[in-house]
Short mmCIF file of C-alpha atoms in Angstrom, two decimals:
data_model
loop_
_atom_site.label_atom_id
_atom_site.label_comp_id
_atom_site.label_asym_id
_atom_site.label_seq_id
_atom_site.Cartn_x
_atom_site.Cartn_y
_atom_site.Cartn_z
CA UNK A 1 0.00 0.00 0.00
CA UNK A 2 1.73 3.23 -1.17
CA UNK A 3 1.67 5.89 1.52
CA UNK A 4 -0.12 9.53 0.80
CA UNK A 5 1.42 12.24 -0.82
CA UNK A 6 2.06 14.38 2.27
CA UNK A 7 3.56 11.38 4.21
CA UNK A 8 6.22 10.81 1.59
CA UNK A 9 7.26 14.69 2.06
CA UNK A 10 8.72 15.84 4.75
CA UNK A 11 8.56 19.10 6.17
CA UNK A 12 11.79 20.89 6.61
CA UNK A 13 12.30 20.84 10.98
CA UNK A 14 12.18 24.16 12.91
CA UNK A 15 15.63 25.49 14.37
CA UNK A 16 14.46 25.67 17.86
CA UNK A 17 17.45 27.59 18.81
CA UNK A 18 16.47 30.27 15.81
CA UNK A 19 15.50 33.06 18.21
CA UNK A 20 19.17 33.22 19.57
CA UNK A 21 20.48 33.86 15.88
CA UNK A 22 17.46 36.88 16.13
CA UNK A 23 18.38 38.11 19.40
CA UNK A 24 22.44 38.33 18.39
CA UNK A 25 21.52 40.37 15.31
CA UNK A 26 19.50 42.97 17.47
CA UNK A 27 22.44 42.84 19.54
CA UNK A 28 24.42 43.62 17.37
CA UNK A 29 22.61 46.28 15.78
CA UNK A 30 21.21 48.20 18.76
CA UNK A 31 25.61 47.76 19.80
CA UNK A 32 26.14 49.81 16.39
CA UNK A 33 23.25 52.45 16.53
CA UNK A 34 24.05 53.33 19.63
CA UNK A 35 28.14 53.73 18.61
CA UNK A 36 27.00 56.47 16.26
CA UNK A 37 27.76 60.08 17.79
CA UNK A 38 24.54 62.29 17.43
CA UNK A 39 25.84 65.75 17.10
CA UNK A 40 22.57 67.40 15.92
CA UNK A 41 21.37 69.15 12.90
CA UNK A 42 23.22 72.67 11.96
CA UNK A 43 21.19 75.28 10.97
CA UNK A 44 21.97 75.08 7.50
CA UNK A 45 21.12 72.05 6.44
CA UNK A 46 17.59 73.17 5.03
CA UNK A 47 19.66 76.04 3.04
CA UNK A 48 22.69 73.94 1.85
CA UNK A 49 19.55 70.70 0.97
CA UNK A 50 17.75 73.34 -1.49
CA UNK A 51 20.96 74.34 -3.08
CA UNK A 52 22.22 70.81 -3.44
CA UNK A 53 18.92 69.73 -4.71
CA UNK A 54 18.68 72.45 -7.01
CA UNK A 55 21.70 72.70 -8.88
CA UNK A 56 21.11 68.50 -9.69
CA UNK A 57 18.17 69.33 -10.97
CA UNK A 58 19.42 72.42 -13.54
CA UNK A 59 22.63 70.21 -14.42
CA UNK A 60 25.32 72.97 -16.45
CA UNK A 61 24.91 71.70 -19.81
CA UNK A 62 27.41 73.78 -20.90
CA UNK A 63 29.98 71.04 -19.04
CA UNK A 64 29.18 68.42 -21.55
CA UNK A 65 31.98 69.47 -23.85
CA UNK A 66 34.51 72.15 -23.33
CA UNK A 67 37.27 72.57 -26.47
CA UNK A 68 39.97 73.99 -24.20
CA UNK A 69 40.39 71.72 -21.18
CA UNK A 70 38.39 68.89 -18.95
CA UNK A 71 34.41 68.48 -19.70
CA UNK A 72 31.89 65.59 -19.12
CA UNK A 73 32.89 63.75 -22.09
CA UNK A 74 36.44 63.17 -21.70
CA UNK A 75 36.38 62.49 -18.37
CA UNK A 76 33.76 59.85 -18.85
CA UNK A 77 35.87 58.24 -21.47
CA UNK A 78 38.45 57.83 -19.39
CA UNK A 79 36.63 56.17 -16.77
CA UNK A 80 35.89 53.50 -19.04
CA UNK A 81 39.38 53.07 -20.81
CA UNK A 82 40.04 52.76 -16.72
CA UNK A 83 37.32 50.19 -16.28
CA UNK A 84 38.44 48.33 -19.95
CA UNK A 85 42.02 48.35 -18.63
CA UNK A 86 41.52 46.82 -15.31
CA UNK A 87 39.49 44.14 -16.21
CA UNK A 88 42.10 43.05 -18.81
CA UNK A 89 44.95 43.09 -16.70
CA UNK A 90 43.12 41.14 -13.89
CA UNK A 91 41.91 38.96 -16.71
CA UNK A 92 45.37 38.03 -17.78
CA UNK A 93 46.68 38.07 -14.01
CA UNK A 94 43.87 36.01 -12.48
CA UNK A 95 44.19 32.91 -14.78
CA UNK A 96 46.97 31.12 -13.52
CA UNK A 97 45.85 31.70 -9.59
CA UNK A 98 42.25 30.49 -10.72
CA UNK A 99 43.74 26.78 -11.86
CA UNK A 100 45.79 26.58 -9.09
CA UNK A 101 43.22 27.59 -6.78
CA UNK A 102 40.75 24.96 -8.42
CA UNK A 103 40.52 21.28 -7.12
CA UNK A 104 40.55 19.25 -9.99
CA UNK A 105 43.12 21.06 -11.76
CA UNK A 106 45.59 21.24 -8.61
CA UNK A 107 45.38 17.39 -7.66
CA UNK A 108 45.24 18.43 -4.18
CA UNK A 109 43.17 19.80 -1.68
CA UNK A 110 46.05 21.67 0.15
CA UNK A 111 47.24 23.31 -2.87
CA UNK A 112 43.77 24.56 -3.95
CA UNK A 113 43.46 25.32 -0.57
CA UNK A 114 46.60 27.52 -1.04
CA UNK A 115 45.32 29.50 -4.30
CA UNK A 116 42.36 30.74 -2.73
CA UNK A 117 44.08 31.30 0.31
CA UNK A 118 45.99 33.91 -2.38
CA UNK A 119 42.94 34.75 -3.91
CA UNK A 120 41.34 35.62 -0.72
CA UNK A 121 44.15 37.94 0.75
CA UNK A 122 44.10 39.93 -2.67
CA UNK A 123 40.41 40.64 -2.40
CA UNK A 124 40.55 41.83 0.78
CA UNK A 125 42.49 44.63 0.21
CA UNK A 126 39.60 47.60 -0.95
CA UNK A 127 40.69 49.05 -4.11
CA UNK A 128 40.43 52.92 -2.28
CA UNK A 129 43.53 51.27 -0.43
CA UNK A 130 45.46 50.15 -3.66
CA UNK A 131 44.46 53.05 -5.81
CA UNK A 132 46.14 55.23 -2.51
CA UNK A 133 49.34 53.10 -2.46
CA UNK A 134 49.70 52.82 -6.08
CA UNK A 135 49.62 56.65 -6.28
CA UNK A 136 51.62 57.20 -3.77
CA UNK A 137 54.00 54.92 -6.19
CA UNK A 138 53.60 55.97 -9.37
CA UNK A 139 51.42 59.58 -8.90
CA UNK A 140 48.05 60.45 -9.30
CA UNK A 141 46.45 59.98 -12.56
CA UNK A 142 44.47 57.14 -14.44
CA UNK A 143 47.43 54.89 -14.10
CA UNK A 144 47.16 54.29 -10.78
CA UNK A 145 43.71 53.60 -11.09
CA UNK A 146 44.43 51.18 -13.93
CA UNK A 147 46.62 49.32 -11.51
CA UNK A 148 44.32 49.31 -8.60
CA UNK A 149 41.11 47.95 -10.24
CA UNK A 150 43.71 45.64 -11.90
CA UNK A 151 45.04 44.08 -9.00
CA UNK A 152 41.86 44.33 -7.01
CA UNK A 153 39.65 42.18 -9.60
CA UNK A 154 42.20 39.19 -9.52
CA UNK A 155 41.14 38.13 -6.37
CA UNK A 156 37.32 38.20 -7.54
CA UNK A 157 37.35 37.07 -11.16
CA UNK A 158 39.97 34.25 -9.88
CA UNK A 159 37.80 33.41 -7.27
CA UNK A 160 34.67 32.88 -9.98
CA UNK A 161 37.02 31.31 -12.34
CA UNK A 162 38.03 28.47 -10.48
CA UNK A 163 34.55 27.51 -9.33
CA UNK A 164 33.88 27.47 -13.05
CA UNK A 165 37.09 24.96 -13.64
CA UNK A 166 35.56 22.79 -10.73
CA UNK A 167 32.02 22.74 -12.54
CA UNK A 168 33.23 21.85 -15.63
CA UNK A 169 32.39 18.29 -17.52
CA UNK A 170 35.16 15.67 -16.86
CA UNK A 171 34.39 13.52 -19.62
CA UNK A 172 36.29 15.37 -22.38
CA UNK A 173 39.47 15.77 -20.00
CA UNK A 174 39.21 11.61 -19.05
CA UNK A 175 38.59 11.46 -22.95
CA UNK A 176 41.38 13.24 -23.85
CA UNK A 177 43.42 11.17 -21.31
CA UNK A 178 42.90 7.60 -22.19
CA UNK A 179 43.92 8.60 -25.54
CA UNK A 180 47.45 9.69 -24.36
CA UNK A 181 47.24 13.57 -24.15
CA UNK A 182 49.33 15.44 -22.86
CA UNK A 183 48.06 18.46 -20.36
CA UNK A 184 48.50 21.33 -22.75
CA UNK A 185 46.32 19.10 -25.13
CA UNK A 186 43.97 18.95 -22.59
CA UNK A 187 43.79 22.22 -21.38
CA UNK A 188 43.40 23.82 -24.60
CA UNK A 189 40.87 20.94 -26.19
CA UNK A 190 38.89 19.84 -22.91
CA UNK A 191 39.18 22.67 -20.28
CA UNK A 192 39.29 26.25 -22.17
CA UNK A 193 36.38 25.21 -24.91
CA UNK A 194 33.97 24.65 -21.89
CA UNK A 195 35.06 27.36 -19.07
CA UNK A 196 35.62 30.01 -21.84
CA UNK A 197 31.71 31.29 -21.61
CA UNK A 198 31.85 31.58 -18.28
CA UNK A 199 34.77 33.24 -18.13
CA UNK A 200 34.09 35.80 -20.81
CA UNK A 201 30.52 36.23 -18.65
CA UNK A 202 32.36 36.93 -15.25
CA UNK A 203 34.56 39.32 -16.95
CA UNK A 204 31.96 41.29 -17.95
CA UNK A 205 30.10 41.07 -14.90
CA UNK A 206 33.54 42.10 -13.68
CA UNK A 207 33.66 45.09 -15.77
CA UNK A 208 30.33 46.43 -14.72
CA UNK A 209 31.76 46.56 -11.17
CA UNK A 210 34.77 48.22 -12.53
CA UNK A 211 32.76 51.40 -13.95
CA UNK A 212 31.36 52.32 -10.86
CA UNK A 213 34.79 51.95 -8.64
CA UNK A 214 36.42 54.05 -11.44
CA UNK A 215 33.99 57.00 -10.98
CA UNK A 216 34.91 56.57 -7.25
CA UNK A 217 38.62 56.28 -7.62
CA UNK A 218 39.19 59.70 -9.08
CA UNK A 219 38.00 61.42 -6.43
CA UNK A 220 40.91 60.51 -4.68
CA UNK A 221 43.09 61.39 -7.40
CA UNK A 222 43.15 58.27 -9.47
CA UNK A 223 41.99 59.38 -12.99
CA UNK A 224 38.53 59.42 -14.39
CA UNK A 225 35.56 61.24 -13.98
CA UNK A 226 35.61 61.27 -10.30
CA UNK A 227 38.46 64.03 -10.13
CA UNK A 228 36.08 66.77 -11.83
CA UNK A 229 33.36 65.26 -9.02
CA UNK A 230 35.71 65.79 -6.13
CA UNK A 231 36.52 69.80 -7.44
CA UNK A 232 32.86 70.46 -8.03
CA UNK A 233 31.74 69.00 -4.59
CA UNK A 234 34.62 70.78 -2.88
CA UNK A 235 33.66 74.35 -4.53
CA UNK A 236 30.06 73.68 -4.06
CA UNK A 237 29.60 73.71 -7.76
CA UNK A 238 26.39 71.83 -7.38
CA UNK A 239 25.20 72.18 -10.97
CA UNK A 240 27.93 70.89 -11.97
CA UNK A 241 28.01 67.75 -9.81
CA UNK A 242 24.40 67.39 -11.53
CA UNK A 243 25.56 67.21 -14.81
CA UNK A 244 28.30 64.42 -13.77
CA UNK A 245 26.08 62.82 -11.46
CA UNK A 246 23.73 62.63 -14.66
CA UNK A 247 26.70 61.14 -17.20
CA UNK A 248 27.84 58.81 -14.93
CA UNK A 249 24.73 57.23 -14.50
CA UNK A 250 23.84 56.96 -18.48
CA UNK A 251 27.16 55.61 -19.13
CA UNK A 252 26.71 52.74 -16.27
CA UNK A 253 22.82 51.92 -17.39
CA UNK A 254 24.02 51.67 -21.29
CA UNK A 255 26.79 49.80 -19.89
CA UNK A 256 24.77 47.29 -18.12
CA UNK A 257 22.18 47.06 -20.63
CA UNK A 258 24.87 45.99 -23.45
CA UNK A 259 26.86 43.66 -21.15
CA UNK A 260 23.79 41.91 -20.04
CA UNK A 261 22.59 41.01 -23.55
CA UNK A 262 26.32 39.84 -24.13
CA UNK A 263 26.01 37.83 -21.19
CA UNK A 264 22.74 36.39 -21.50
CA UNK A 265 24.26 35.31 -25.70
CA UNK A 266 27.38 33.38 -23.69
CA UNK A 267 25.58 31.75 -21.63
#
């Protein structure tokens, strides 16, 4: 006699000690609200509000393109020859660390477990860090943003590149084995036609990432449109910082919008 539907399934048990996990969290919380100093409201916040508010809303057109120096334009196409640049170089960089940080490329679980030890570390540095080191190093300018987004996406896009190795089919590779290849044969005929998509989608998932931390870097002095941002912002040129506050967000949506229909072809 087969048993009823709802006998077969089981429902998933309770945590009974769930309300601990709750009462740590408000713990926590209430612990950081109440860390914040309260200074008050100054008397010119409704005043300095209006003027922020509107000089975004009448951007300076006029900002868009100026012949004789720094406008909208170039300064948005440097943010993305930035964002192009570091995603490249921590293309390149991250390939290597992402097979030795996979499993079944590695042949051991302590060297994996090495690589992503790497991998980790180098993520966990914040790119406003790097891009502050690196112009301390080599001076302020797009460069050193290059190299910070550069060395701050290895640790990601390795990261999502090895899981993609250890997802992979092993047929082909055992295939390609028990015929008596060799392991450049087999990387290039077994491994890189099947992890390619995937790693052309994470790097442009990568890149998306990458335009918005380039518009940030510059306003600590590491290239793109953020320098412009910082000047306006610090001379209370708020119609200004409307008109950049308005580029930088059509550059990121058209940038999203193209990357995702990449994406969704690759994959």
């Amino acid at each position: 006699m087969t048993k009823p539907w709802n006998a077969i399934i089981q429902k998933p048990k309770k945590n009974r000690f769930r309300w601990l996990i709750y009462l740590a969290l408000a713990v926590v919380y209430i612990w950081a609200f109440a860390g914040i100093p309260y200074t008050g409201i100054k008397e010119t916040a409704v005043q300095i509000t209006k003027a922020i508010v509107t000089g975004i809303l009448s951007p300076d057109w006029d900002f868009v393109y100026l012949p004789e120096g720094e406008d909208l334009l170039r300064g948005l196409l440097e943010t993305l020859a930035i964002s192009i640049l570091g995603t490249f170089i921590s293309s390149l960089l991250c390939l290597p660390l992402a097979f030795w940080a996979a499993v079944n490329m590695s042949g051991s679980r302590v060297v994996s477990g090495s690589g992503k030890m790497v991998l980790s570390f180098i993520r966990a540095v914040p790119e406003m860090v790097l891009a502050l080191m690196f112009i301390k190093a080599v001076g302020p300018g797009s460069f050193a943003g290059v190299l910070a987004l550069g060395l701050h996406s290895v640790g990601m896009l390795g990261k999502l590149f090895a899981d993609e190795v250890e997802n992979m089919d092993k047929g082909p590779v055992e295939a390609l084995l028990s015929s008596g290849a060799n392991r450049l044969q087999i990387l290039w005929f077994a491994v890189l036609p099947q992890v390619l998509p995937g790693f052309l989608s994470y790097m442009l998932y990568r890149f998306e990432i990458n335009m918005r931390s380039a518009a940030i870097l510059g306003v600590i002095g590491a290239g793109g449109i953020g320098t412009p941002l910082i000047f306006a912002l610090s001379t209370r040129n708020w119609d200004r910082v409307g008109i950049i506050l308005l580029g930088i967000v059509i550059l990121i949506t058209v940038i999203d919008i193209l990357s995702g229909a990449i994406r969704r072809r690759l994959v």
